[in-house]
Coordinates of C-alpha atoms in Angstrom, one line a residue:
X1 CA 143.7 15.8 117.3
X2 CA 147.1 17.9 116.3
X3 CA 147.2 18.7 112.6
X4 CA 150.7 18.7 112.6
X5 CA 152.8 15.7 111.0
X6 CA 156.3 16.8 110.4
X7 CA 158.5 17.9 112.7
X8 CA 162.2 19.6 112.9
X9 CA 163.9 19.8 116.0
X10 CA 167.1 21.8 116.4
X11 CA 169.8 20.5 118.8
X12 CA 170.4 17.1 120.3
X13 CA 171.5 18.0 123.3
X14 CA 170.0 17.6 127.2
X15 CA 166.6 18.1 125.9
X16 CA 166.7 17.9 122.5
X17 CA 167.5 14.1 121.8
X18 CA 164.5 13.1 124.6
X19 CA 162.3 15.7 122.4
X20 CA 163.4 13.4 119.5
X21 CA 162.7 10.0 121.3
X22 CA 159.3 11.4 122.4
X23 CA 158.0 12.8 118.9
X24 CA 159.3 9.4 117.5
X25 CA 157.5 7.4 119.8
X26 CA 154.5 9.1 118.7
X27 CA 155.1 8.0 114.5
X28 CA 155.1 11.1 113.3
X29 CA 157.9 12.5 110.6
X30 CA 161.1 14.3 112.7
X31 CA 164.3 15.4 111.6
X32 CA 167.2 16.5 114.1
X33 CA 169.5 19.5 112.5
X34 CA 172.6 19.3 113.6
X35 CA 175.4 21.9 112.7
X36 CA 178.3 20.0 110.5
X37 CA 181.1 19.1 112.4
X38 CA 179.0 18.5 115.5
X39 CA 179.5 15.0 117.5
X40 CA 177.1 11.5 116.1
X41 CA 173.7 11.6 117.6
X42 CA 172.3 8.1 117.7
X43 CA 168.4 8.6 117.3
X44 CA 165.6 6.3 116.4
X45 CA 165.0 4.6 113.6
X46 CA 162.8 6.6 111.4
X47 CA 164.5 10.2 112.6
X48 CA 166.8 11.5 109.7
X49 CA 169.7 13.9 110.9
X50 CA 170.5 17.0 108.8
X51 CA 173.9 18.7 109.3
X52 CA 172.9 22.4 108.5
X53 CA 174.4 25.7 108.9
X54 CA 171.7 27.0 111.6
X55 CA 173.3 30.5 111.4
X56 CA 172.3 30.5 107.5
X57 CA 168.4 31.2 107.5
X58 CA 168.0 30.5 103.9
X59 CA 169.9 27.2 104.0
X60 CA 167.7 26.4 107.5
X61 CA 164.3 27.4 105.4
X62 CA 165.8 24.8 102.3
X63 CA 165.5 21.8 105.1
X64 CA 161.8 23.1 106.3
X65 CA 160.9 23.0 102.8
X66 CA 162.3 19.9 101.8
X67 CA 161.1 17.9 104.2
X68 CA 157.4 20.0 104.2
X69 CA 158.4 20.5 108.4
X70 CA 155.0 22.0 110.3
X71 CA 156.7 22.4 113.2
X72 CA 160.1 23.3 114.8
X73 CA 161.7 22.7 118.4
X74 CA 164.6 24.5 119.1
X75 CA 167.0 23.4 122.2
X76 CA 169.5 25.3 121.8
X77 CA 171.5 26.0 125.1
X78 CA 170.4 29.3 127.4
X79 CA 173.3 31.3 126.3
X80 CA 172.6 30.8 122.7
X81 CA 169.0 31.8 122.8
X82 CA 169.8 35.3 120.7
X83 CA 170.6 32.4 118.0
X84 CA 167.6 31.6 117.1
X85 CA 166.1 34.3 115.1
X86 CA 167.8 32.8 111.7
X87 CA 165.8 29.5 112.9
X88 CA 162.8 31.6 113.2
X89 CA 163.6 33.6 109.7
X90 CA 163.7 30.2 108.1
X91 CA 160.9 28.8 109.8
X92 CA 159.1 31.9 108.2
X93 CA 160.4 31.9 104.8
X94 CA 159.3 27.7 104.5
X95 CA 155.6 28.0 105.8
X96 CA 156.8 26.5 109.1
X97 CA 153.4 26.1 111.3
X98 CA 154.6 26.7 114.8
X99 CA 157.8 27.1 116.4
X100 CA 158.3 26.1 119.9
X101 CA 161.8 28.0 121.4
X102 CA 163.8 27.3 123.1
X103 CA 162.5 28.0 127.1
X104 CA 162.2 24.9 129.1
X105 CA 163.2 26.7 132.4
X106 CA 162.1 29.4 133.8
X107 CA 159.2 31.8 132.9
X108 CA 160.6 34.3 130.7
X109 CA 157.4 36.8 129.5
X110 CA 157.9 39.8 130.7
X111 CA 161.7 40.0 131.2
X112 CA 164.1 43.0 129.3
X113 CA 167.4 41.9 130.4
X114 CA 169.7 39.0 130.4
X115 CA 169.4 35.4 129.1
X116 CA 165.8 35.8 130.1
X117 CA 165.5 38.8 128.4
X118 CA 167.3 37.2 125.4
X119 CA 164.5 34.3 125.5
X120 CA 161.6 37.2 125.7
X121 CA 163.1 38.4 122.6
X122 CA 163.2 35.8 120.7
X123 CA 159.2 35.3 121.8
X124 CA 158.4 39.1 120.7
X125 CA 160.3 38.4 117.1
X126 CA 158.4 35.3 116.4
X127 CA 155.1 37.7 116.9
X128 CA 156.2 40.6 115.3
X129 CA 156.9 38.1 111.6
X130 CA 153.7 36.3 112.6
X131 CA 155.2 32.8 113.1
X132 CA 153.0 31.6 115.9
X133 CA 154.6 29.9 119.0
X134 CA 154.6 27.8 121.9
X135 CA 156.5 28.5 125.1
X136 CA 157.0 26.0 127.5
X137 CA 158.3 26.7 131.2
X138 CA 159.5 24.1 133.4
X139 CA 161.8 25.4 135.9
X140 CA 164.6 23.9 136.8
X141 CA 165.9 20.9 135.3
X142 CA 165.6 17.8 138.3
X143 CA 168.1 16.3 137.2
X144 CA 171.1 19.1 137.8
X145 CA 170.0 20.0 141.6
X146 CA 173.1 18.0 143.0
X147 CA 175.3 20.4 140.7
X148 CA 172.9 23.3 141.1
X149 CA 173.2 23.3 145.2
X150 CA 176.5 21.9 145.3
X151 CA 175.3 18.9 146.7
X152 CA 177.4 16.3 144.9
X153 CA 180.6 17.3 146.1
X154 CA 180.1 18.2 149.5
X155 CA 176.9 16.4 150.6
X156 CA 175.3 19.7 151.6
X157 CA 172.6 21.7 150.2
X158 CA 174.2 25.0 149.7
X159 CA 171.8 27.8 149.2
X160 CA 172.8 32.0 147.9
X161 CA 170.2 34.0 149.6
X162 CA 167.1 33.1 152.3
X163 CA 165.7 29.7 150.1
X164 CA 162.2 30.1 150.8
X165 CA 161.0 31.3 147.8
X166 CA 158.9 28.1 146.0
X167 CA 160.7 26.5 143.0
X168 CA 159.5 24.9 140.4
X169 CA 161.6 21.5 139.1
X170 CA 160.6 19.2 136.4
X171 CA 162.3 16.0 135.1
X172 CA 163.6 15.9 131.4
X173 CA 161.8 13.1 130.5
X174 CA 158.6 14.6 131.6
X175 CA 159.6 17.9 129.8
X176 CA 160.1 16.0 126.6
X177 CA 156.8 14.0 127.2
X178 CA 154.8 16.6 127.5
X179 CA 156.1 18.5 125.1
X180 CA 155.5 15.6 122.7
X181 CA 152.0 14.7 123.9
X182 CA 150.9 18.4 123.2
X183 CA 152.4 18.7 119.8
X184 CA 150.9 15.6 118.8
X185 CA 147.4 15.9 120.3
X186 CA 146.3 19.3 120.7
X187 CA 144.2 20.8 117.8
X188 CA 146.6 24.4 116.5
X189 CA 144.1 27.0 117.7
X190 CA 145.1 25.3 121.5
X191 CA 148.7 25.5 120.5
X192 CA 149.5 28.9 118.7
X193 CA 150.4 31.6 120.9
X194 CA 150.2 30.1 124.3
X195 CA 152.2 29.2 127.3
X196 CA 152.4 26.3 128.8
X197 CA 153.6 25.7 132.3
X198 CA 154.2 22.3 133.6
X199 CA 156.2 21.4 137.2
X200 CA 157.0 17.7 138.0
X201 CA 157.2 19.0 142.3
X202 CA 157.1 22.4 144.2
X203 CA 159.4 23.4 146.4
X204 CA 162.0 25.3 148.5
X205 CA 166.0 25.0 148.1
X206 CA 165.7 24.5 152.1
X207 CA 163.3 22.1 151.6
X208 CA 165.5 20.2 149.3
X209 CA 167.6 19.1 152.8
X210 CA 165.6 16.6 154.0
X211 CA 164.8 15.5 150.8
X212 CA 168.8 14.6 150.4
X213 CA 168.9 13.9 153.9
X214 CA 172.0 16.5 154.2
X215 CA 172.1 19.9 155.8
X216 CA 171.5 23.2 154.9
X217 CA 174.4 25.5 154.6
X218 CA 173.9 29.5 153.5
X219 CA 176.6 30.8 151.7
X220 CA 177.5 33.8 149.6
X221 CA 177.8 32.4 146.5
X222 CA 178.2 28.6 145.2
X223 CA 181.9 28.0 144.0
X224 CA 183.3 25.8 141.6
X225 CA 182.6 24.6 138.2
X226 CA 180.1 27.4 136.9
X227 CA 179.6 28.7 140.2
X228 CA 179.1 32.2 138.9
X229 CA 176.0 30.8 136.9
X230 CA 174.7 28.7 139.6
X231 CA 175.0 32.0 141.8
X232 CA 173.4 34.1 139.2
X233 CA 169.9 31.3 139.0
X234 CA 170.2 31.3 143.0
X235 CA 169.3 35.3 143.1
X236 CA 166.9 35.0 140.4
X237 CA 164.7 31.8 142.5
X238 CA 165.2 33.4 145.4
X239 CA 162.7 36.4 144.0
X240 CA 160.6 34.1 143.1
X241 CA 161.1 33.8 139.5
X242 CA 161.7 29.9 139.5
X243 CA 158.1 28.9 139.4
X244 CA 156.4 28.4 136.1
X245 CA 153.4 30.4 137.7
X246 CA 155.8 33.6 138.4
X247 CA 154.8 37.3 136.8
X248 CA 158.1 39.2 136.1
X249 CA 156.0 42.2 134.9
X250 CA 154.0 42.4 138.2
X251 CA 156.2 40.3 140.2
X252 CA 153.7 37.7 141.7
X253 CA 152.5 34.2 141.3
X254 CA 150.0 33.9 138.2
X255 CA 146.4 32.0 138.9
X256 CA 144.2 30.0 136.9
X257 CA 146.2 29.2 133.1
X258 CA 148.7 31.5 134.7
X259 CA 149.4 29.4 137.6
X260 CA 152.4 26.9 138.3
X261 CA 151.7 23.4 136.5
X262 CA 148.6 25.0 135.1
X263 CA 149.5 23.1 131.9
X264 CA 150.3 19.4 133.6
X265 CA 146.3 18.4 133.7
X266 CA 147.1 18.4 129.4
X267 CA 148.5 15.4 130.1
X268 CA 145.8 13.2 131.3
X269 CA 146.9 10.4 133.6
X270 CA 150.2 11.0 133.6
X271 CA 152.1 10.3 136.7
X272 CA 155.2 13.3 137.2
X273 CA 158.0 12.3 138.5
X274 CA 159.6 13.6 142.1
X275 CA 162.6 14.5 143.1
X276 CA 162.7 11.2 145.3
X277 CA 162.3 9.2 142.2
X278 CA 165.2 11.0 139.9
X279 CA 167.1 10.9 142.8
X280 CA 166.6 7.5 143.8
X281 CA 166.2 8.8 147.6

């Protein structure tokens, strides 16, 4: 049984606001900071939001404290993740338990460079303070494959590169679930200083053709609305680095704890859901 009864999560965004709706499901104390300004978040019952200055460590560590917070969950988006050390100074200067960072995509250990590299970081400051952590990979997000292939507006699976490389995807609420089953039922020594790699289904971006029931179309890069990013994640899967099991350092798939959904069997019971079933295929 988790020791942990308070809990902070920062960002009510994609993830962040299921995070919420998990932990509160589970009757345990959560907060959501929001920065001031930032657009209503409607959250349970129970679940106070604090407008905060997340760029101010000492104001951040004056929330921990105040509401005696064991535990924080960041969300904050990909391109933000160098953000977060003033989270993780606060977290340090109020006693803060664990801190779980931002990750929730792909496996980040071992990487120098880019937003991956940024996320790394962020893992190797944590360490170097001594705030323990939790990292949780996922892969990609279900949800976004129409937008991520190009699917919804032309009813083809575009694909950058050969597709063959196996992908890990996992659906938000499952990601949130998880996340909120661990925190709330794992004893700390189970919880400090681990990864934790879930996957809802494995498989290929070809493979994701029949799935849709559309064809398969090869292209240079994927246009559009963020197509340079959606480009940019293509490469990366198509190494190989899109499955929670994958080692950037040695540039294979991990085995045993290291493998791809190593981390689902936590989560006794629970059914994951497929791409069918997001999809409604």
């Amino acid at each position: 049984m988790s020791a942990y009864k308070s809990f902070a999560v920062v960002g009510g965004g994609v993830v962040g606001l299921p995070i919420v709706n998990a932990l509160a499901a589970k009757n345990v104390s959560v907060i959501l900071l929001s920065r001031p300004g930032s657009s209503a978040k409607i959250v349970p019952s129970g679940v106070k939001v604090v407008e905060v200055d997340t760029s101010d460590a000492a104001a951040v560590a004056a929330v921990f404290k105040e509401h005696k917070v064991d535990v924080v969950l960041s969300t904050v988006t990909t391109l933000a993740a160098s953000a977060q050390k003033p989270l993780v100074d606060g977290a340090k200067e109020a006693g803060v338990k664990l801190f779980v960072p931002s990750e929730y995509g792909m496996p980040t250990d071992g990487h120098t460079e880019g937003v991956l590299g940024a996320k790394n970081e962020i893992a190797a400051y944590l360490k170097t303070i001594g705030v323990p952590s939790a990292r949780i990979y996922t892969g990609h997000f279900t949800k976004y494959i129409p937008g991520l292939v190009a699917y919804a507006d032309t009813k083809k699976i575009h694909v950058v590169g050969k597709g063959e490389a196996p992908v890990s995807f996992t659906s938000i609420p499952d990601i949130a679930g998880f996340t909120a089953h661990i925190l709330t039922t794992l004893p700390p020594p189970s919880l400090e200083n681990r990864i934790f790699r879930i996957e809802g289904e494995r498989t290929t971006l070809n493979a994701l053709g029949p799935l849709f029931g559309a064809p398969v179309e090869h292209v240079d890069a994927i246009t559009g609305e963020l197509g340079q990013m959606k480009t940019m994640l293509h490469r990366i899967t198509d190494t190989g680095a899109a499955s929670t099991g994958w080692d950037a350092v040695n540039k294979r798939e991990g085995t045993g704890s290291d493998a791809a959904g190593s981390a689902n069997a936590l989560w006794e019971g629970h059914q994951w859901k497929t791409i069918k079933e997001v999809h409604r295929l």
